[in-house]
XYZ file of C-alpha atoms in Angstrom:
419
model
C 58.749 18.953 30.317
C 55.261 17.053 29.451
C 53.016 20.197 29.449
C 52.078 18.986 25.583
C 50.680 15.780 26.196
C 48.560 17.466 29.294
C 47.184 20.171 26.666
C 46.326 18.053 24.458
C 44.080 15.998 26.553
C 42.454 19.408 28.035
C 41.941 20.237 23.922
C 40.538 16.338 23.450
C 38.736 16.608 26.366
C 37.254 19.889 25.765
C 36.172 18.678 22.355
C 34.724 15.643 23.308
C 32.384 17.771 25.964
C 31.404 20.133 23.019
C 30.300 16.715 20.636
C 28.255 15.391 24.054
C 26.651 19.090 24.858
C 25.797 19.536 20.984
C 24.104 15.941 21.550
C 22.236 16.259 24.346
C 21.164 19.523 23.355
C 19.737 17.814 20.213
C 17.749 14.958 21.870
C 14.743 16.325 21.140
C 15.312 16.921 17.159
C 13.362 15.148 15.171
C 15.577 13.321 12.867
C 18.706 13.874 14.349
C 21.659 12.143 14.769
C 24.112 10.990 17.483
C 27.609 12.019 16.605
C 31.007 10.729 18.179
C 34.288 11.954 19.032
C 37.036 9.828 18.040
C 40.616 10.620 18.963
C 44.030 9.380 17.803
C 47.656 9.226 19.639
C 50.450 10.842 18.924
C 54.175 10.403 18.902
C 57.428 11.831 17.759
C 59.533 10.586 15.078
C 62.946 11.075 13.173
C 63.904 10.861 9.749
C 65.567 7.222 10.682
C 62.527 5.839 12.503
C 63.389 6.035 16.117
C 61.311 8.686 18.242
C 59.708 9.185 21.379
C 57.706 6.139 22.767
C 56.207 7.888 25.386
C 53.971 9.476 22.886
C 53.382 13.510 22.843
C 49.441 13.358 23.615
C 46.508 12.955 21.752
C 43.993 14.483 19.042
C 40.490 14.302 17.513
C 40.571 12.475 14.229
C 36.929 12.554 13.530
C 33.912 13.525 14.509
C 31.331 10.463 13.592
C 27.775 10.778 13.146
C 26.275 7.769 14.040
C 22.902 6.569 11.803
C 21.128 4.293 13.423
C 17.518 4.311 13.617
C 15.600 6.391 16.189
C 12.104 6.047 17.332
C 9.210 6.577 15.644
C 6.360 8.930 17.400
C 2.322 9.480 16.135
C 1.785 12.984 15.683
C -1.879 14.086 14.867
C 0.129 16.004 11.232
C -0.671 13.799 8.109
C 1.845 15.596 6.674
C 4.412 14.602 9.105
C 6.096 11.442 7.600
C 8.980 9.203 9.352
C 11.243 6.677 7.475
C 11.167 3.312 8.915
C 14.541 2.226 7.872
C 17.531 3.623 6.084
C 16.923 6.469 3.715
C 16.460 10.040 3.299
C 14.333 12.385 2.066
C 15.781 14.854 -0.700
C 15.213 18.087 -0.308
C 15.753 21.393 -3.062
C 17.443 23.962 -1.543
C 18.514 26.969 -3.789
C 18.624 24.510 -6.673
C 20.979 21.692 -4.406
C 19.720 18.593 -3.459
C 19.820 17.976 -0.142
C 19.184 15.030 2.299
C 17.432 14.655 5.622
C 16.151 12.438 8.125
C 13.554 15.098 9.450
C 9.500 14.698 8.285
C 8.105 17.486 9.532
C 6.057 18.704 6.154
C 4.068 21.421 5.249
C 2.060 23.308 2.067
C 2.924 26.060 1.184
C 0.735 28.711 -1.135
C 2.173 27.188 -4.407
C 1.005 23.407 -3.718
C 4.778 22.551 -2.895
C 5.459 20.329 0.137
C 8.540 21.893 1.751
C 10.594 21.423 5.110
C 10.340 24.721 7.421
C 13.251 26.570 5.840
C 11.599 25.607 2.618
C 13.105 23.052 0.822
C 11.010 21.635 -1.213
C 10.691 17.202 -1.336
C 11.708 15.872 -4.536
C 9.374 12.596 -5.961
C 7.870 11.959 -9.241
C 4.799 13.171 -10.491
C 1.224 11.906 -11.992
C -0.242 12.587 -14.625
C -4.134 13.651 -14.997
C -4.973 9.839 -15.048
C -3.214 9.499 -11.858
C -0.394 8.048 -13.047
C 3.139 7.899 -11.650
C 5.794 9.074 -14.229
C 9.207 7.928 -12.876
C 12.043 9.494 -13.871
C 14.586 12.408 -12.745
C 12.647 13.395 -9.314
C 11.934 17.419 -9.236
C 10.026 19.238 -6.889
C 6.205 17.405 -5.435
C 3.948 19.954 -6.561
C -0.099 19.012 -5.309
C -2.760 19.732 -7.679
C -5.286 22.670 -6.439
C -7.712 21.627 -9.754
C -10.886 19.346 -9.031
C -11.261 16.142 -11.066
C -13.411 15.806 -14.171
C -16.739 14.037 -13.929
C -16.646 10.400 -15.847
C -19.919 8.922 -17.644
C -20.765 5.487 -16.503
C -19.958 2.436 -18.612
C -20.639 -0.155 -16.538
C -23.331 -1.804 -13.874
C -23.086 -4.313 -11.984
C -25.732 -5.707 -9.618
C -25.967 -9.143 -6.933
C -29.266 -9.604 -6.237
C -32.064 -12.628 -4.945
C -35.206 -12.972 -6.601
C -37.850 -14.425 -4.594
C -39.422 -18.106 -6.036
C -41.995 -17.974 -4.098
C -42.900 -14.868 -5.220
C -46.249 -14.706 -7.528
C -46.572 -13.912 -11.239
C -47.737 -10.082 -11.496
C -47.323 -10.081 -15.635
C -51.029 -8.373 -16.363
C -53.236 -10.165 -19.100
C -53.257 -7.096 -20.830
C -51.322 -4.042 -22.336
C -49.254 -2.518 -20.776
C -46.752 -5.035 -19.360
C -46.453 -2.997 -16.557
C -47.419 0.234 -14.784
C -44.545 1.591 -12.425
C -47.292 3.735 -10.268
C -48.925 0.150 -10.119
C -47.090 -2.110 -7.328
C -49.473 -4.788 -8.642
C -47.899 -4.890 -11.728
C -44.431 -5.881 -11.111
C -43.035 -7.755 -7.603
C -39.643 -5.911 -6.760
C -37.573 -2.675 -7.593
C -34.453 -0.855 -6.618
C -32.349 2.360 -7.736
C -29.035 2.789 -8.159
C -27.795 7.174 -9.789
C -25.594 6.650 -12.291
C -23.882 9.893 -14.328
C -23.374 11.517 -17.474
C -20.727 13.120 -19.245
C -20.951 16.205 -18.045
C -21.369 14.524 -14.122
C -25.230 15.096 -14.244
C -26.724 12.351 -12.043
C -29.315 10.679 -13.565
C -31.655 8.082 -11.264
C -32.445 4.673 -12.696
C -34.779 2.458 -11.359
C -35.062 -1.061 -12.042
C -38.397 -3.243 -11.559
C -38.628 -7.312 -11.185
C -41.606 -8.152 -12.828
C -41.975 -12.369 -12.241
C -42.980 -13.252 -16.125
C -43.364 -17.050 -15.188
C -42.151 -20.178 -13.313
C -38.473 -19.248 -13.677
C -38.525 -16.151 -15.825
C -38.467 -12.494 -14.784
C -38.529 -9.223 -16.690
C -36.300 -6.749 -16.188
C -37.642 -3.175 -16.500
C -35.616 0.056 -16.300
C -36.765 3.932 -15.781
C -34.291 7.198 -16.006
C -35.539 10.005 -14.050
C -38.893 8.215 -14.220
C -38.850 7.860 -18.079
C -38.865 3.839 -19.330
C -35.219 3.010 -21.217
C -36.832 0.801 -23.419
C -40.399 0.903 -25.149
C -42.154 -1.117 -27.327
C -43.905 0.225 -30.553
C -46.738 1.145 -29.308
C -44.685 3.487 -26.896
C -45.435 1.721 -23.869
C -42.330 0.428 -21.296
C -40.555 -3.071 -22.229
C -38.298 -4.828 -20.317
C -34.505 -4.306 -21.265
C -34.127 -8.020 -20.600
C -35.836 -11.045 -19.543
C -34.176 -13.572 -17.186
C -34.241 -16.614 -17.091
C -32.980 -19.439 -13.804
C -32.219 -23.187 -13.792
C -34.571 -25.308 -11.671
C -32.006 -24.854 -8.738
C -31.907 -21.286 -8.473
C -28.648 -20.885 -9.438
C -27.072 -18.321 -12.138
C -29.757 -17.218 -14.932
C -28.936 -18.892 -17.534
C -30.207 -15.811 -19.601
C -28.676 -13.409 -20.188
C -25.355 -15.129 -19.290
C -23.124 -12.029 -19.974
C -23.777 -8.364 -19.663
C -26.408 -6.864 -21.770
C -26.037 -3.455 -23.215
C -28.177 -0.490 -21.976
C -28.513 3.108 -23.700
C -29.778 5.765 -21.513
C -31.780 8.539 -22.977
C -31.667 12.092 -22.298
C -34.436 13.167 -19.394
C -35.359 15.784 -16.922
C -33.729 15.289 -13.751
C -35.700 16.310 -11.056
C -34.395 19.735 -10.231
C -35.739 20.233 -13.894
C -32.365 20.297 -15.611
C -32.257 18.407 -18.818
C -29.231 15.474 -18.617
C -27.440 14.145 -21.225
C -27.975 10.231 -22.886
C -25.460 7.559 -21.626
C -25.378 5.449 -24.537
C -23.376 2.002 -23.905
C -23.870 0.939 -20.333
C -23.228 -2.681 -19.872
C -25.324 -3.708 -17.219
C -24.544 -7.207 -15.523
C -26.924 -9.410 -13.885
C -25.207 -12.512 -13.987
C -25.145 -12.818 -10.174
C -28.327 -12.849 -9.471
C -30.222 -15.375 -8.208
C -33.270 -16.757 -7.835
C -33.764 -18.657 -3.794
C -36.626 -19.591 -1.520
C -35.901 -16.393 0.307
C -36.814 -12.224 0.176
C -35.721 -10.228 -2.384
C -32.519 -8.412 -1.401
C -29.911 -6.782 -3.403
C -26.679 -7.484 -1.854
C -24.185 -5.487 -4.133
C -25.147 -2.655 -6.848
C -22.269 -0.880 -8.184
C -21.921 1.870 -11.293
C -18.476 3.340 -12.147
C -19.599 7.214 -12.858
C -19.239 9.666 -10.650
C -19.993 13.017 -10.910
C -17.036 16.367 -10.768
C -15.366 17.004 -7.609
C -13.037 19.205 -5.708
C -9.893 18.522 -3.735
C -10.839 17.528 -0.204
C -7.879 16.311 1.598
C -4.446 14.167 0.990
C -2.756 11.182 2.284
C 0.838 9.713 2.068
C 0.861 5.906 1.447
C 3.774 3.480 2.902
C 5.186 3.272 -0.786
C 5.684 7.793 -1.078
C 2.477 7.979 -2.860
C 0.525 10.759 -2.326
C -2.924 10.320 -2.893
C -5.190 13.239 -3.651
C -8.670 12.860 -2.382
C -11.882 14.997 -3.708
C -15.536 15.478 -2.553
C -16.739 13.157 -4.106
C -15.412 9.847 -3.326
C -12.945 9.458 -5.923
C -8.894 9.607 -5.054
C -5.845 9.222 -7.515
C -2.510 9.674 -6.955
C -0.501 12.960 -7.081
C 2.935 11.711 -7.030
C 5.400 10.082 -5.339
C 7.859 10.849 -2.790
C 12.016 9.297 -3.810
C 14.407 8.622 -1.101
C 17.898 7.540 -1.346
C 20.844 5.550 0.539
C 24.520 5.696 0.358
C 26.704 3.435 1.027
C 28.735 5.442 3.424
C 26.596 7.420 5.281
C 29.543 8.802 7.629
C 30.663 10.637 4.720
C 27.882 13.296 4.530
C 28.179 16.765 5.569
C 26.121 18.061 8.171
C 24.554 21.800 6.941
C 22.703 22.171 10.092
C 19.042 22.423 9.879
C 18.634 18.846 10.151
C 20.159 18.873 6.481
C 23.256 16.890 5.003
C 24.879 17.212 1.627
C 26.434 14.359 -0.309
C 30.630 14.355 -0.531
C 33.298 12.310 -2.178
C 33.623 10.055 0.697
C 29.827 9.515 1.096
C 29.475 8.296 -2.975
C 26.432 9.115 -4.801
C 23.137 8.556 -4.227
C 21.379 5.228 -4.479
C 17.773 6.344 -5.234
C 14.439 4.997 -5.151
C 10.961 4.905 -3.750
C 9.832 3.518 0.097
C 10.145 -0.057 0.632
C 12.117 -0.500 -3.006
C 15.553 -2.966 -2.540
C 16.658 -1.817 1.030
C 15.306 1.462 1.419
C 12.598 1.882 4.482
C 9.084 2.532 4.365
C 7.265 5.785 4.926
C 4.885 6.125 8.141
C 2.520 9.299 7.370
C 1.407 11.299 10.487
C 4.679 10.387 12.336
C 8.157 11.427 13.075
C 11.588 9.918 14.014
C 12.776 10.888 16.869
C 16.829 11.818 17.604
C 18.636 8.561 18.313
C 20.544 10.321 21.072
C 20.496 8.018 23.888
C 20.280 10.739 27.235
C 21.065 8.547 30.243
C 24.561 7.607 28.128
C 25.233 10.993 27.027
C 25.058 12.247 30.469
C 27.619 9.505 31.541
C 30.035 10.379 29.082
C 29.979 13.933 30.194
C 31.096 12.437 33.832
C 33.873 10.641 31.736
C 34.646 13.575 30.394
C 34.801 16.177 32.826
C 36.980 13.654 34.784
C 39.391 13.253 31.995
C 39.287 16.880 31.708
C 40.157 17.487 35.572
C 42.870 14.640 34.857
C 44.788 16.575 32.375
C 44.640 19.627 34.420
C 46.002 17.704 36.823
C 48.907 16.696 34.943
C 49.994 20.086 33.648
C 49.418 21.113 37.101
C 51.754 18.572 38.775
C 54.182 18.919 35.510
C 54.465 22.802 36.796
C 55.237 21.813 40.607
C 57.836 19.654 38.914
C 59.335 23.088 36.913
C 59.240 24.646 39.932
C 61.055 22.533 42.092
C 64.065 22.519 39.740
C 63.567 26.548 38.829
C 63.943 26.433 42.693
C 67.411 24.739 43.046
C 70.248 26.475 44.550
């Protein structure tokens, strides 16, 4: 009698209810994935090659996972990142690499940035410069150091002179006064710092020499840069414009100023800045106000870690108090090119196998790897409204079967029953 093939569909069926209840119980996992129950027939056959084509029932070959891409939600988590695309995320587990689809990151007290059962995300790191060195990816360790103050070398400032302005060169010494307005037509400041990060304020004062020509004075922390020998100020430069207004055309490149030590004004004594290449070669000199459109210095003075951000590409930026940011290192991800072949660990983990092949790595957005998203998360790709409809499928071909083995048991009785 045909009780086998009956039992066989109650086991199939039964199976394929536990793969839909495992995925609808996992639609709200971020970064999980759909899997599918795939079943086989079977039928009976001799040593010569004839058997039973009725077939004997059926059984479940594999259970698929299926990796397509799920939807990506905003969370309000920087640290939360979601691949846009195929990918994973390796993971460190108890010295295995492992690979998951799942972005929720965290911190923890060593500067590591590990999952919730802490495994900790593989990348490569940076250097003090802020440089990414690529190589065999370890463990993304954050730095918990500030960043070292750096001197400035260079100044550049975009500026318009006023024409129409009148000549305020006195007749006598000194060329200028600084506590005298009359004595010069314009100034601005810009704080530039020294090696050890000390800021140090420089002013700078227009002083209109002539029709066309303007000198260029400079104070640190209230001190003239440059004096003449009788130990009064002196400009550090004198410009000089075209009839149109245009680009001086002197200087015509950047002219080379040497700070000298001072008192700043909390009283603390700073350091010289010997060097400085200050560039006024786009200024000009209009009918119009004076204004200073751009005035930039590339110092800046120590700072501490303030806060860290995860760009498209898996680099982590580092950013500090005060201003400056650099990379800390950069997140890998790989492919394979049979992603059915992993092994699911559970904990929204998988682990690479013979039939998967080994990992493809490299960094977001590299060959056909995704992108990262920072403060977001892939949702499961389980698709609820057809889940639930393949459990109606599936009860049905469950009550089916029953229904078989049922009727294949009147059928047994009946002929137990003959007399």
């Amino acid at each position: 009698m045909s009780f086998q093939q009956g039992l066989s569909g109650l086991n199939a069926a039964s199976k394929n209810l536990e793969v839909i209840g495992n995925n609808v119980a996992n639609a709200n996992t971020f970064g999980a994935k759909a899997s599918r129950a795939e079943f086989g027939d079977m039928y009976a056959s001799a040593l010569a090659g004839s058997g039973n084509a009725i077939g004997i029932g059926v059984n479940l070959q594999a259970v698929t996972q299926q990796f397509s891409q799920g939807n990506i939600t905003t969370t309000a988590n920087a640290m939360d990142l979601a691949i846009n695309g195929s990918g994973f995320f390796e993971v460190r587990v108890n010295g295995q690499t492992q690979y998951t689809r799942n972005g929720q990151f965290q911190i923890n007290k060593d500067g590591y940035i590990v999952t919730n059962q802490g495994g900790q995300l593989l990348g490569y790191p940076a250097d003090g410069n802020g440089v990414i060195q690529p190589g065999v990816a370890s463990p993304l360790q954050l730095p918990t150091a500030g960043i070292e103050p750096a001197a400035t070398t260079e100044i550049a400032m975009e500026m318009n002179l006023d024409s129409r302005a009148a000549t305020t060169l006195p007749a006598t010494t000194p060329m200028v006064n600084f506590s005298d307005a009359q004595t010069y037509n314009n100034a601005t400041s810009l704080t530039v710092y020294d090696q050890r990060g000390q800021d140090v304020a420089l002013t700078y004062y227009f002083q209109k020499a002539g029709t066309d020509t303007w000198n260029v004075f400079v104070t640190a922390n209230g001190t003239s840069v440059s004096v003449d020998g009788a130990g009064d100020p002196a400009p550090v430069t004198t410009m000089t414009f075209p009839t149109s207004g245009g680009a001086p055309t002197a200087p015509t490149g950047p002219i080379t100023l040497d700070i000298p030590a001072s008192t700043n004004a909390a009283g603390a004594q700073t350091l010289a800045i010997p060097g400085i290449q200050l560039d006024l070669t786009a200024a000009t000199q209009y009918g119009a106000g004076f204004g200073v459109t751009n005035l930039t210095q590339d110092g800046y003075a120590p700072g501490q870690l303030s806060g860290l951000s995860i760009e498209s590409d898996g680099i982590v930026m580092a950013t500090y108090s005060n201003g400056q940011s650099k990379p800390a290192g950069q997140i890998e991800i790989s492919t394979f090119r049979n992603t059915q072949g992993l092994r699911p660990l559970g904990g929204n983990l998988w682990a690479r196998t013979y039939e998967s092949g080994d990992p493809v790595v490299g960094t977001p957005g590299q060959g056909n790897l995704g992108v990262l998203q920072a403060g977001a998360l892939e949702d499961s790709n389980v698709d609820l409204t057809a889940e639930l409809v393949n459990m109606i499928t599936a009860q049905r071909v469950y009550q089916a079967n029953a229904q078989s083995i049922k009727t294949t048991d009147q059928v047994l009785q009946t002929l137990v029953n003959l007399r």
